[in-house]
Each structure stands twice: as structure tokens, then as C-alpha cells.
Amino acid sequence: MSTYALLADIGGTNARFALGDGIRLHAIDTLPTADYPRLEDAIAAYLRAQNVSVKQASIAIANPVTGDSVQMTNHHWKFSIRALQAEFQLDKLRVINDFTAQALAVPHLGADEKRLVSAGEAADGTPLAVIGPGTGLGVSALVPDGHGGWVALAGEGGHVSFAPRNDTEVAIWKYAHARRSHVSAERITNGAGLTLIDNALATLRGETPPERRPADITAAALAGEATARQTLDTYCAALATVTADLVLTLGARGGVYLCGGILPRIADYFINESPFKTRFVDKGRFEGYLAAVPIWLVTAKNPGLVGAAAALQQG
């Protein structure tokens, strides 16, 4: 019998697995969610490939976890926590929100697993904000527990309503609203939000929406193509507004940690050229408050898995 625990970080596109020894990761593998009818099938495939059985597991999933039944927001997988535990004969199973896991990973980040976006002076004893765009928009936070540790908040802040800040963003909001009534922060700032913004801006210019993929937009923007650069700048500004709103809501003067799959791929542009930092502090009388908040870009390869391991250690 293996002494390892099964760790999983389940997103809308990929399911990442590892075997955990404390918070140390082994045998990391990624399986496309589209290749498996159920989460259980993906887990079984991973365990077969590793030729192990486990008695403990911790799963971070891109979905609210509020009871026994879990239905993914951005994928068709649905499962019962109790049935999953029974199927794999687990003595212990933790199932947590994926961005709760991202938050739990933050205290374990090495110096080479994050990049400074904006220097500041972290206020001791205050929350840390964790936010990151990918297939969705994950939002969480770490709150001091009063004993030198942290409590991770499980929320669905990506689904708050998006608040445009200028005429261009109002036009983008109207474009999105015409297609779906609730324009959430996630709709604008997840990966698909790049395509939505790109199409909306093309429409404003009187052009046919190009329907470019997010990866094509970022590649064109980094190569200097003007319309793609406008899209990417607009996207980063919108993300900054959402991030600043989160910091103000939480009083997260301990810092911001930006996660997800999009930003590390555009890290140099994001840190050095994008309007993110300027927009982040653009809150009138609270400019100074926000300017003091340090901002980090998480570049760790598998923070969700580390966070899942940390959750298992917590109990």
C-alpha cells in the first residue's frame, strides 16, 4: 500500500494529478478533462499509470463546494463526494475550491516561484488577496488566524458584476450584455474574455469580429499588432479594476497574489508595459492605500496541487 496521498487540481480544461508526501509532489501528470466522461475515470487512469493505490486524497476543483454534490461550473463533470470516497476506498478525502487551494499554496511559495509586479509595504496581520484568470476567474483570500497561520476563504468572486470604468469598457459591457444578461467579472477577464473584448473592439471600429483565439490575440499583441495590443491592454486594465475592488473589499493590505494560466505567459509585458499597475491604484482618494499593497505574480508550476496538499495537512 502506498504511503502517498492522491492530489488533484481540477480545472475546466485540465486535470492535474500528483502523489503527495506532505506538501512535496511526486509523479505529476496532466490529463485533459475532455478525454474522460467522469472525474472518477480520470482518477482511475492516473492511479493505474502510477501503479499505486491510496488511502487519502485531496481534490481542488474549479467549482463551489457547498455539500456532497459537486457540479463543475466550466465542465460537465458531476460527482458525489461520499460516493467518490467509497469508490476509491479512501480513509480521508478533502474536496476544496481550486482557488482556496491557490490561496493555501501562497505561504509555501519559494522566492523563484513568484515575480514582483509592484513593490509596496505589506501590513502585518491583514489578509492576502488571491486572484487569477484562466478558464474562469478564481478568487480567494488568506486571513490571519491569530496564531501565525492562515484561514483560506472559499468564494465565487469571479461572478460579481463587472463594473466598466470608461466609455470603451461601457461599450464592451453592452456588447457582452446583448449576448448574456449578467456580465460578470469572469466573462471579461477569463481566457475567453480576451476574445470577447477583441470582438467588441472590432465591432466598435466597424469591423467584422475576427473571432481570434486568446492565444492568437496575446501572440499578436506581443508581436506589436495594434488591435491585439489594444485588446490585451483593455483586458489587463479590466483585471486591475476587479483586483483593486477585491483588495478594498477584503482590506487585503498584506498583498495580492495573481495566479492562473494566462498571466505567466505574458509576464514581461504584464509587469513592464501593461496598464495593470496604473489602473489598480486609480481609485481616487484610495490611490495611496492601494499603492502600498505589494503585488506578486505567481509563476509556480503547480500551486493548486501544493494547496491541495496543504489542505490535507490541515485536517
mmCIF file of C-alpha atoms in Angstrom, residues 109-120 256-259 263-264 266-268 270-272 294-301:
data_model
loop_
_atom_site.group_PDB
_atom_site.id
_atom_site.type_symbol
_atom_site.label_atom_id
_atom_site.label_comp_id
_atom_site.label_asym_id
_atom_site.label_seq_id
_atom_site.Cartn_x
_atom_site.Cartn_y
_atom_site.Cartn_z
ATOM 1 C CA LEU A 109 5.890 29.681 -2.478
ATOM 2 C CA GLY A 110 9.631 29.840 -2.957
ATOM 3 C CA ALA A 111 11.399 33.037 -3.979
ATOM 4 C CA ASP A 112 11.775 31.649 -7.506
ATOM 5 C CA GLU A 113 8.042 30.869 -7.772
ATOM 6 C CA LYS A 114 6.769 34.455 -7.874
ATOM 7 C CA ARG A 115 7.667 37.734 -9.566
ATOM 8 C CA LEU A 116 7.202 41.188 -8.124
ATOM 9 C CA VAL A 117 4.692 43.254 -10.085
ATOM 10 C CA SER A 118 4.521 46.247 -7.781
ATOM 11 C CA ALA A 119 6.521 46.896 -4.632
ATOM 12 C CA GLY A 120 4.735 48.027 -1.530
ATOM 13 C CA VAL A 256 -2.038 40.479 -3.888
ATOM 14 C CA TYR A 257 -1.078 37.178 -5.499
ATOM 15 C CA LEU A 258 -2.003 36.850 -9.180
ATOM 16 C CA CYS A 259 -2.342 33.242 -10.320
ATOM 17 C CA LEU A 263 -0.544 35.899 -16.850
ATOM 18 C CA PRO A 264 2.690 33.876 -16.523
ATOM 19 C CA ILE A 266 2.719 37.286 -20.769
ATOM 20 C CA ALA A 267 4.701 38.092 -17.633
ATOM 21 C CA ASP A 268 7.241 40.574 -19.033
ATOM 22 C CA PHE A 270 2.219 42.394 -17.892
ATOM 23 C CA ILE A 271 4.782 43.644 -15.382
ATOM 24 C CA ASN A 272 6.612 46.208 -17.512
ATOM 25 C CA PRO A 294 2.563 44.705 -2.842
ATOM 26 C CA ILE A 295 1.535 42.666 -5.883
ATOM 27 C CA TRP A 296 3.084 39.364 -6.906
ATOM 28 C CA LEU A 297 2.675 37.216 -9.999
ATOM 29 C CA VAL A 298 2.753 33.532 -9.095
ATOM 30 C CA THR A 299 4.892 31.554 -11.528
ATOM 31 C CA ALA A 300 4.915 28.246 -9.624
ATOM 32 C CA LYS A 301 4.120 25.311 -11.869
#
